[in-house]
PDB file of N, CA and C in Angstrom:
ATOM      1  N   UNK W   1     104.262  45.950  37.603  1.00 92.00           N
ATOM      2  CA  UNK W   1     103.039  46.596  38.000  1.00 92.00           C
ATOM      3  C   UNK W   1     103.282  47.380  39.260  1.00 92.00           C
ATOM      4  N   UNK W   2     102.470  48.415  39.454  1.00 94.00           N
ATOM      5  CA  UNK W   2     102.613  49.231  40.648  1.00 94.00           C
ATOM      6  C   UNK W   2     101.290  49.915  40.979  1.00 94.00           C
ATOM      7  N   UNK W   3     101.232  50.438  42.189  1.00 95.00           N
ATOM      8  CA  UNK W   3     100.048  51.145  42.658  1.00 95.00           C
ATOM      9  C   UNK W   3      99.872  52.420  41.833  1.00 95.00           C
ATOM     10  N   UNK W   4      98.631  52.690  41.432  1.00 92.00           N
ATOM     11  CA  UNK W   4      98.323  53.917  40.701  1.00 92.00           C
ATOM     12  C   UNK W   4      98.543  55.126  41.591  1.00 92.00           C
ATOM     13  N   UNK W   5      98.879  56.232  40.982  1.00 91.00           N
ATOM     14  CA  UNK W   5      98.953  57.486  41.721  1.00 91.00           C
ATOM     15  C   UNK W   5      97.548  57.813  42.222  1.00 91.00           C
ATOM     16  N   UNK W   6      97.501  58.395  43.394  1.00 91.00           N
ATOM     17  CA  UNK W   6      96.215  58.797  43.935  1.00 91.00           C
ATOM     18  C   UNK W   6      95.763  57.961  45.115  1.00 91.00           C
ATOM     19  N   UNK W   7      96.618  57.028  45.558  1.00 92.00           N
ATOM     20  CA  UNK W   7      96.293  56.209  46.726  1.00 92.00           C
ATOM     21  C   UNK W   7      97.480  56.217  47.679  1.00 92.00           C
ATOM     22  N   UNK W   8      97.182  56.382  48.957  1.00 92.00           N
ATOM     23  CA  UNK W   8      98.231  56.415  49.965  1.00 92.00           C
ATOM     24  C   UNK W   8      97.933  55.409  51.065  1.00 92.00           C
ATOM     25  N   UNK W   9      98.969  54.744  51.538  1.00 95.00           N
ATOM     26  CA  UNK W   9      98.866  53.837  52.671  1.00 95.00           C
ATOM     27  C   UNK W   9      99.157  54.643  53.924  1.00 95.00           C
ATOM     28  N   UNK W  10      98.227  54.626  54.861  1.00 93.00           N
ATOM     29  CA  UNK W  10      98.363  55.375  56.101  1.00 93.00           C
ATOM     30  C   UNK W  10      98.177  54.452  57.290  1.00 93.00           C
ATOM     31  N   UNK W  11      98.798  54.799  58.397  1.00 92.00           N
ATOM     32  CA  UNK W  11      98.578  54.084  59.644  1.00 92.00           C
ATOM     33  C   UNK W  11      97.592  54.906  60.468  1.00 92.00           C
ATOM     34  N   UNK W  12      96.464  54.278  60.803  1.00 87.00           N
ATOM     35  CA  UNK W  12      95.414  54.960  61.563  1.00 87.00           C
ATOM     36  C   UNK W  12      95.041  54.079  62.748  1.00 87.00           C
ATOM     37  N   UNK W  13      95.313  54.559  63.934  1.00 87.00           N
ATOM     38  CA  UNK W  13      94.977  53.838  65.158  1.00 87.00           C
ATOM     39  C   UNK W  13      95.490  52.400  65.134  1.00 87.00           C
ATOM     40  N   UNK W  14      96.714  52.221  64.654  1.00 87.00           N
ATOM     41  CA  UNK W  14      97.326  50.904  64.625  1.00 87.00           C
ATOM     42  C   UNK W  14      96.923  50.031  63.457  1.00 87.00           C
ATOM     43  N   UNK W  15      96.087  50.537  62.577  1.00 91.00           N
ATOM     44  CA  UNK W  15      95.665  49.783  61.390  1.00 91.00           C
ATOM     45  C   UNK W  15      96.244  50.437  60.139  1.00 91.00           C
ATOM     46  N   UNK W  16      96.462  49.624  59.113  1.00 95.00           N
ATOM     47  CA  UNK W  16      96.925  50.139  57.829  1.00 95.00           C
ATOM     48  C   UNK W  16      95.728  50.314  56.913  1.00 95.00           C
ATOM     49  N   UNK W  17      95.541  51.534  56.427  1.00 94.00           N
ATOM     50  CA  UNK W  17      94.421  51.818  55.535  1.00 94.00           C
ATOM     51  C   UNK W  17      94.928  52.531  54.290  1.00 94.00           C
ATOM     52  N   UNK W  18      94.270  52.236  53.183  1.00 93.00           N
ATOM     53  CA  UNK W  18      94.554  52.911  51.921  1.00 93.00           C
ATOM     54  C   UNK W  18      93.475  53.955  51.728  1.00 93.00           C
ATOM     55  N   UNK W  19      93.900  55.197  51.479  1.00 87.00           N
ATOM     56  CA  UNK W  19      92.953  56.280  51.267  1.00 87.00           C
ATOM     57  C   UNK W  19      93.208  56.917  49.900  1.00 87.00           C
ATOM     58  N   UNK W  20      92.147  57.299  49.216  1.00 88.00           N
ATOM     59  CA  UNK W  20      92.315  57.976  47.932  1.00 88.00           C
ATOM     60  C   UNK W  20      92.646  59.448  48.152  1.00 88.00           C
ATOM     61  N   UNK W  21      93.434  60.017  47.258  1.00 88.00           N
ATOM     62  CA  UNK W  21      93.760  61.439  47.303  1.00 88.00           C
ATOM     63  C   UNK W  21      93.597  62.020  45.901  1.00 88.00           C
ATOM     64  N   UNK W  22      93.440  63.316  45.834  1.00 86.00           N
ATOM     65  CA  UNK W  22      93.314  63.982  44.541  1.00 86.00           C
ATOM     66  C   UNK W  22      92.092  63.511  43.766  1.00 86.00           C
ATOM     67  N   UNK W  23      92.273  63.324  42.463  1.00 82.00           N
ATOM     68  CA  UNK W  23      91.165  62.916  41.592  1.00 82.00           C
ATOM     69  C   UNK W  23      90.600  61.557  41.967  1.00 82.00           C
ATOM     70  N   UNK W  24      91.432  60.667  42.513  1.00 83.00           N
ATOM     71  CA  UNK W  24      90.947  59.336  42.898  1.00 83.00           C
ATOM     72  C   UNK W  24      89.910  59.415  44.013  1.00 83.00           C
ATOM     73  N   UNK W  25      89.982  60.452  44.831  1.00 79.00           N
ATOM     74  CA  UNK W  25      89.001  60.616  45.911  1.00 79.00           C
ATOM     75  C   UNK W  25      87.601  60.861  45.352  1.00 79.00           C
ATOM     76  N   UNK W  26      87.527  61.335  44.115  1.00 78.00           N
ATOM     77  CA  UNK W  26      86.227  61.562  43.485  1.00 78.00           C
ATOM     78  C   UNK W  26      85.600  60.262  42.992  1.00 78.00           C
ATOM     79  N   UNK W  27      86.448  59.313  42.586  1.00 78.00           N
ATOM     80  CA  UNK W  27      85.917  58.078  42.020  1.00 78.00           C
ATOM     81  C   UNK W  27      85.870  56.920  43.015  1.00 78.00           C
ATOM     82  N   UNK W  28      86.732  56.936  44.027  1.00 78.00           N
ATOM     83  CA  UNK W  28      86.749  55.861  45.020  1.00 78.00           C
ATOM     84  C   UNK W  28      86.304  56.437  46.355  1.00 78.00           C
ATOM     85  N   UNK W  29      85.166  56.021  46.794  1.00 73.00           N
ATOM     86  CA  UNK W  29      84.610  56.500  48.066  1.00 73.00           C
ATOM     87  C   UNK W  29      84.918  55.479  49.149  1.00 73.00           C
ATOM     88  N   UNK W  30      85.607  55.901  50.182  1.00 78.00           N
ATOM     89  CA  UNK W  30      85.873  55.006  51.291  1.00 78.00           C
ATOM     90  C   UNK W  30      87.347  54.758  51.494  1.00 78.00           C
ATOM     91  N   UNK W  31      87.642  53.665  52.203  1.00 80.00           N
ATOM     92  CA  UNK W  31      89.015  53.277  52.518  1.00 80.00           C
ATOM     93  C   UNK W  31      89.136  51.773  52.329  1.00 80.00           C
ATOM     94  N   UNK W  32      90.351  51.311  52.233  1.00 90.00           N
ATOM     95  CA  UNK W  32      90.651  49.888  52.174  1.00 90.00           C
ATOM     96  C   UNK W  32      91.539  49.582  53.366  1.00 90.00           C
ATOM     97  N   UNK W  33      91.110  48.673  54.235  1.00 94.00           N
ATOM     98  CA  UNK W  33      91.895  48.288  55.401  1.00 94.00           C
ATOM     99  C   UNK W  33      92.700  47.041  55.062  1.00 94.00           C
ATOM    100  N   UNK W  34      93.997  47.068  55.395  1.00 96.00           N
ATOM    101  CA  UNK W  34      94.896  45.964  55.084  1.00 96.00           C
ATOM    102  C   UNK W  34      95.459  45.360  56.364  1.00 96.00           C
ATOM    103  N   UNK W  35      95.671  44.045  56.339  1.00 95.00           N
ATOM    104  CA  UNK W  35      96.369  43.415  57.453  1.00 95.00           C
ATOM    105  C   UNK W  35      97.865  43.666  57.281  1.00 95.00           C
ATOM    106  N   UNK W  36      98.670  43.130  58.182  1.00 95.00           N
ATOM    107  CA  UNK W  36     100.113  43.383  58.164  1.00 95.00           C
ATOM    108  C   UNK W  36     100.763  42.945  56.852  1.00 95.00           C
ATOM    109  N   UNK W  37     100.416  41.757  56.379  1.00 96.00           N
ATOM    110  CA  UNK W  37     101.020  41.250  55.148  1.00 96.00           C
ATOM    111  C   UNK W  37     100.515  42.046  53.943  1.00 96.00           C
ATOM    112  N   UNK W  38      99.236  42.383  53.940  1.00 96.00           N
ATOM    113  CA  UNK W  38      98.688  43.196  52.853  1.00 96.00           C
ATOM    114  C   UNK W  38      99.393  44.542  52.754  1.00 96.00           C
ATOM    115  N   UNK W  39      99.664  45.164  53.902  1.00 97.00           N
ATOM    116  CA  UNK W  39     100.382  46.441  53.909  1.00 97.00           C
ATOM    117  C   UNK W  39     101.811  46.255  53.406  1.00 97.00           C
ATOM    118  N   UNK W  40     102.436  45.142  53.781  1.00 97.00           N
ATOM    119  CA  UNK W  40     103.795  44.838  53.312  1.00 97.00           C
ATOM    120  C   UNK W  40     103.809  44.707  51.788  1.00 97.00           C
ATOM    121  N   UNK W  41     102.856  43.964  51.242  1.00 97.00           N
ATOM    122  CA  UNK W  41     102.779  43.778  49.788  1.00 97.00           C
ATOM    123  C   UNK W  41     102.462  45.109  49.105  1.00 97.00           C
ATOM    124  N   UNK W  42     101.547  45.889  49.671  1.00 97.00           N
ATOM    125  CA  UNK W  42     101.215  47.203  49.115  1.00 97.00           C
ATOM    126  C   UNK W  42     102.474  48.047  48.975  1.00 97.00           C
ATOM    127  N   UNK W  43     103.297  48.066  50.031  1.00 97.00           N
ATOM    128  CA  UNK W  43     104.539  48.848  49.991  1.00 97.00           C
ATOM    129  C   UNK W  43     105.467  48.354  48.895  1.00 97.00           C
ATOM    130  N   UNK W  44     105.493  47.041  48.658  1.00 97.00           N
ATOM    131  CA  UNK W  44     106.308  46.482  47.586  1.00 97.00           C
ATOM    132  C   UNK W  44     105.795  46.946  46.222  1.00 97.00           C
ATOM    133  N   UNK W  45     104.492  47.201  46.136  1.00 97.00           N
ATOM    134  CA  UNK W  45     103.878  47.621  44.875  1.00 97.00           C
ATOM    135  C   UNK W  45     103.927  49.134  44.662  1.00 97.00           C
ATOM    136  N   UNK W  46     104.427  49.877  45.631  1.00 95.00           N
ATOM    137  CA  UNK W  46     104.530  51.320  45.444  1.00 95.00           C
ATOM    138  C   UNK W  46     105.568  51.664  44.382  1.00 95.00           C
ATOM    139  N   UNK W  47     106.504  50.755  44.167  1.00 91.00           N
ATOM    140  CA  UNK W  47     107.466  50.864  43.068  1.00 91.00           C
ATOM    141  C   UNK W  47     107.177  49.720  42.105  1.00 91.00           C
ATOM    142  N   UNK W  48     107.527  49.907  40.861  1.00 92.00           N
ATOM    143  CA  UNK W  48     107.274  48.870  39.866  1.00 92.00           C
ATOM    144  C   UNK W  48     107.913  47.562  40.335  1.00 92.00           C
ATOM    145  N   UNK W  49     107.133  46.491  40.397  1.00 95.00           N
ATOM    146  CA  UNK W  49     107.614  45.224  40.941  1.00 95.00           C
ATOM    147  C   UNK W  49     106.836  44.075  40.322  1.00 95.00           C
ATOM    148  N   UNK W  50     107.379  42.862  40.450  1.00 97.00           N
ATOM    149  CA  UNK W  50     106.692  41.670  39.941  1.00 97.00           C
ATOM    150  C   UNK W  50     106.182  40.843  41.110  1.00 97.00           C
ATOM    151  N   UNK W  51     105.210  40.001  40.830  1.00 98.00           N
ATOM    152  CA  UNK W  51     104.669  39.114  41.861  1.00 98.00           C
ATOM    153  C   UNK W  51     105.756  38.207  42.419  1.00 98.00           C
ATOM    154  N   UNK W  52     106.643  37.721  41.568  1.00 98.00           N
ATOM    155  CA  UNK W  52     107.714  36.827  42.011  1.00 98.00           C
ATOM    156  C   UNK W  52     108.675  37.530  42.962  1.00 98.00           C
ATOM    157  N   UNK W  53     109.053  38.764  42.634  1.00 98.00           N
ATOM    158  CA  UNK W  53     109.944  39.522  43.518  1.00 98.00           C
ATOM    159  C   UNK W  53     109.275  39.801  44.859  1.00 98.00           C
ATOM    160  N   UNK W  54     108.005  40.148  44.811  1.00 98.00           N
ATOM    161  CA  UNK W  54     107.272  40.422  46.050  1.00 98.00           C
ATOM    162  C   UNK W  54     107.175  39.161  46.891  1.00 98.00           C
ATOM    163  N   UNK W  55     106.879  38.029  46.256  1.00 98.00           N
ATOM    164  CA  UNK W  55     106.795  36.761  46.988  1.00 98.00           C
ATOM    165  C   UNK W  55     108.130  36.442  47.655  1.00 98.00           C
ATOM    166  N   UNK W  56     109.237  36.698  46.981  1.00 98.00           N
ATOM    167  CA  UNK W  56     110.558  36.490  47.580  1.00 98.00           C
ATOM    168  C   UNK W  56     110.740  37.362  48.819  1.00 98.00           C
ATOM    169  N   UNK W  57     110.276  38.593  48.766  1.00 97.00           N
ATOM    170  CA  UNK W  57     110.371  39.486  49.921  1.00 97.00           C
ATOM    171  C   UNK W  57     109.472  39.006  51.065  1.00 97.00           C
ATOM    172  N   UNK W  58     108.304  38.486  50.721  1.00 98.00           N
ATOM    173  CA  UNK W  58     107.402  37.936  51.743  1.00 98.00           C
ATOM    174  C   UNK W  58     108.062  36.754  52.443  1.00 98.00           C
ATOM    175  N   UNK W  59     108.714  35.888  51.674  1.00 98.00           N
ATOM    176  CA  UNK W  59     109.406  34.727  52.241  1.00 98.00           C
ATOM    177  C   UNK W  59     110.489  35.181  53.221  1.00 98.00           C
ATOM    178  N   UNK W  60     111.221  36.240  52.857  1.00 97.00           N
ATOM    179  CA  UNK W  60     112.281  36.756  53.735  1.00 97.00           C
ATOM    180  C   UNK W  60     111.711  37.335  55.035  1.00 97.00           C
ATOM    181  N   UNK W  61     110.531  37.943  54.944  1.00 97.00           N
ATOM    182  CA  UNK W  61     109.950  38.667  56.083  1.00 97.00           C
ATOM    183  C   UNK W  61     109.100  37.785  56.989  1.00 97.00           C
ATOM    184  N   UNK W  62     108.440  36.786  56.405  1.00 96.00           N
ATOM    185  CA  UNK W  62     107.475  35.969  57.154  1.00 96.00           C
ATOM    186  C   UNK W  62     107.827  34.485  57.012  1.00 96.00           C
ATOM    187  N   UNK W  63     107.373  33.694  57.940  1.00 92.00           N
ATOM    188  CA  UNK W  63     107.636  32.249  57.935  1.00 92.00           C
ATOM    189  C   UNK W  63     106.660  31.549  56.992  1.00 92.00           C
ATOM    190  N   UNK W  64     106.973  31.593  55.697  1.00 97.00           N
ATOM    191  CA  UNK W  64     106.102  31.013  54.681  1.00 97.00           C
ATOM    192  C   UNK W  64     106.971  30.530  53.518  1.00 97.00           C
ATOM    193  N   UNK W  65     106.521  29.479  52.847  1.00 98.00           N
ATOM    194  CA  UNK W  65     107.271  28.992  51.691  1.00 98.00           C
ATOM    195  C   UNK W  65     106.931  29.823  50.452  1.00 98.00           C
ATOM    196  N   UNK W  66     107.777  29.723  49.430  1.00 98.00           N
ATOM    197  CA  UNK W  66     107.628  30.546  48.228  1.00 98.00           C
ATOM    198  C   UNK W  66     106.298  30.301  47.520  1.00 98.00           C
ATOM    199  N   UNK W  67     105.895  29.041  47.361  1.00 98.00           N
ATOM    200  CA  UNK W  67     104.643  28.737  46.645  1.00 98.00           C
ATOM    201  C   UNK W  67     103.439  29.380  47.317  1.00 98.00           C
ATOM    202  N   UNK W  68     103.373  29.275  48.637  1.00 98.00           N
ATOM    203  CA  UNK W  68     102.267  29.886  49.383  1.00 98.00           C
ATOM    204  C   UNK W  68     102.308  31.401  49.239  1.00 98.00           C
ATOM    205  N   UNK W  69     103.510  31.964  49.384  1.00 98.00           N
ATOM    206  CA  UNK W  69     103.660  33.418  49.253  1.00 98.00           C
ATOM    207  C   UNK W  69     103.237  33.892  47.872  1.00 98.00           C
ATOM    208  N   UNK W  70     103.678  33.200  46.830  1.00 98.00           N
ATOM    209  CA  UNK W  70     103.336  33.605  45.465  1.00 98.00           C
ATOM    210  C   UNK W  70     101.838  33.495  45.223  1.00 98.00           C
ATOM    211  N   UNK W  71     101.222  32.432  45.699  1.00 98.00           N
ATOM    212  CA  UNK W  71      99.779  32.272  45.545  1.00 98.00           C
ATOM    213  C   UNK W  71      99.039  33.416  46.243  1.00 98.00           C
ATOM    214  N   UNK W  72      99.443  33.727  47.470  1.00 97.00           N
ATOM    215  CA  UNK W  72      98.787  34.803  48.220  1.00 97.00           C
ATOM    216  C   UNK W  72      99.017  36.164  47.576  1.00 97.00           C
ATOM    217  N   UNK W  73     100.233  36.406  47.100  1.00 98.00           N
ATOM    218  CA  UNK W  73     100.535  37.674  46.433  1.00 98.00           C
ATOM    219  C   UNK W  73      99.700  37.802  45.163  1.00 98.00           C
ATOM    220  N   UNK W  74      99.604  36.746  44.369  1.00 98.00           N
ATOM    221  CA  UNK W  74      98.800  36.789  43.147  1.00 98.00           C
ATOM    222  C   UNK W  74      97.322  37.027  43.451  1.00 98.00           C
ATOM    223  N   UNK W  75      96.820  36.418  44.508  1.00 97.00           N
ATOM    224  CA  UNK W  75      95.424  36.640  44.910  1.00 97.00           C
ATOM    225  C   UNK W  75      95.208  38.098  45.300  1.00 97.00           C
ATOM    226  N   UNK W  76      96.127  38.643  46.083  1.00 97.00           N
ATOM    227  CA  UNK W  76      96.031  40.036  46.509  1.00 97.00           C
ATOM    228  C   UNK W  76      96.095  40.974  45.312  1.00 97.00           C
ATOM    229  N   UNK W  77      97.037  40.708  44.401  1.00 97.00           N
ATOM    230  CA  UNK W  77      97.166  41.533  43.201  1.00 97.00           C
ATOM    231  C   UNK W  77      95.894  41.468  42.361  1.00 97.00           C
ATOM    232  N   UNK W  78      95.297  40.313  42.231  1.00 96.00           N
ATOM    233  CA  UNK W  78      94.042  40.174  41.477  1.00 96.00           C
ATOM    234  C   UNK W  78      92.948  41.048  42.080  1.00 96.00           C
ATOM    235  N   UNK W  79      92.881  41.057  43.390  1.00 94.00           N
ATOM    236  CA  UNK W  79      91.865  41.898  44.058  1.00 94.00           C
ATOM    237  C   UNK W  79      92.136  43.380  43.838  1.00 94.00           C
ATOM    238  N   UNK W  80      93.413  43.768  43.869  1.00 94.00           N
ATOM    239  CA  UNK W  80      93.746  45.163  43.606  1.00 94.00           C
ATOM    240  C   UNK W  80      93.407  45.553  42.175  1.00 94.00           C
ATOM    241  N   UNK W  81      93.639  44.636  41.229  1.00 94.00           N
ATOM    242  CA  UNK W  81      93.283  44.899  39.830  1.00 94.00           C
ATOM    243  C   UNK W  81      91.774  45.076  39.678  1.00 94.00           C
ATOM    244  N   UNK W  82      90.995  44.224  40.355  1.00 91.00           N
ATOM    245  CA  UNK W  82      89.538  44.331  40.302  1.00 91.00           C
ATOM    246  C   UNK W  82      89.055  45.692  40.768  1.00 91.00           C
ATOM    247  N   UNK W  83      89.741  46.249  41.761  1.00 88.00           N
ATOM    248  CA  UNK W  83      89.365  47.552  42.325  1.00 88.00           C
ATOM    249  C   UNK W  83      90.038  48.712  41.600  1.00 88.00           C
ATOM    250  N   UNK W  84      90.840  48.394  40.586  1.00 88.00           N
ATOM    251  CA  UNK W  84      91.516  49.403  39.758  1.00 88.00           C
ATOM    252  C   UNK W  84      92.550  50.215  40.548  1.00 88.00           C
ATOM    253  N   UNK W  85      93.284  49.562  41.437  1.00 92.00           N
ATOM    254  CA  UNK W  85      94.331  50.204  42.204  1.00 92.00           C
ATOM    255  C   UNK W  85      95.702  50.131  41.519  1.00 92.00           C
ATOM    256  N   UNK W  86      95.842  49.323  40.485  1.00 94.00           N
ATOM    257  CA  UNK W  86      97.152  49.087  39.866  1.00 94.00           C
ATOM    258  C   UNK W  86      97.258  49.657  38.472  1.00 94.00           C
ATOM    259  N   UNK W  87      98.468  50.061  38.139  1.00 89.00           N
ATOM    260  CA  UNK W  87      98.802  50.377  36.758  1.00 89.00           C
ATOM    261  C   UNK W  87      99.840  49.339  36.323  1.00 89.00           C
ATOM    262  N   UNK W  88      99.821  49.001  35.062  1.00 68.00           N
ATOM    263  CA  UNK W  88     100.762  47.977  34.587  1.00 68.00           C
ATOM    264  C   UNK W  88     101.675  48.507  33.536  1.00 68.00           C
TER     265      UNK W  88
END
């Protein structure tokens, strides 16, 4: 799975925000603000990736065990799916 075309992660005043571009700007009004880990996971999803691979990268980057990382990544991915940010 990966992020759909039409969304960009930007750094604005020290915060990470997702903004729609092109046709997506017509259907999605607003921005999505991400914390540091959310932005890290978003970047992992910019290329086709699996939840397990992303969780492994989270474990390498942050002081967290694999089970916690995988649970958090799956929760984040579920929220992105609800908002229609992902293509599979």
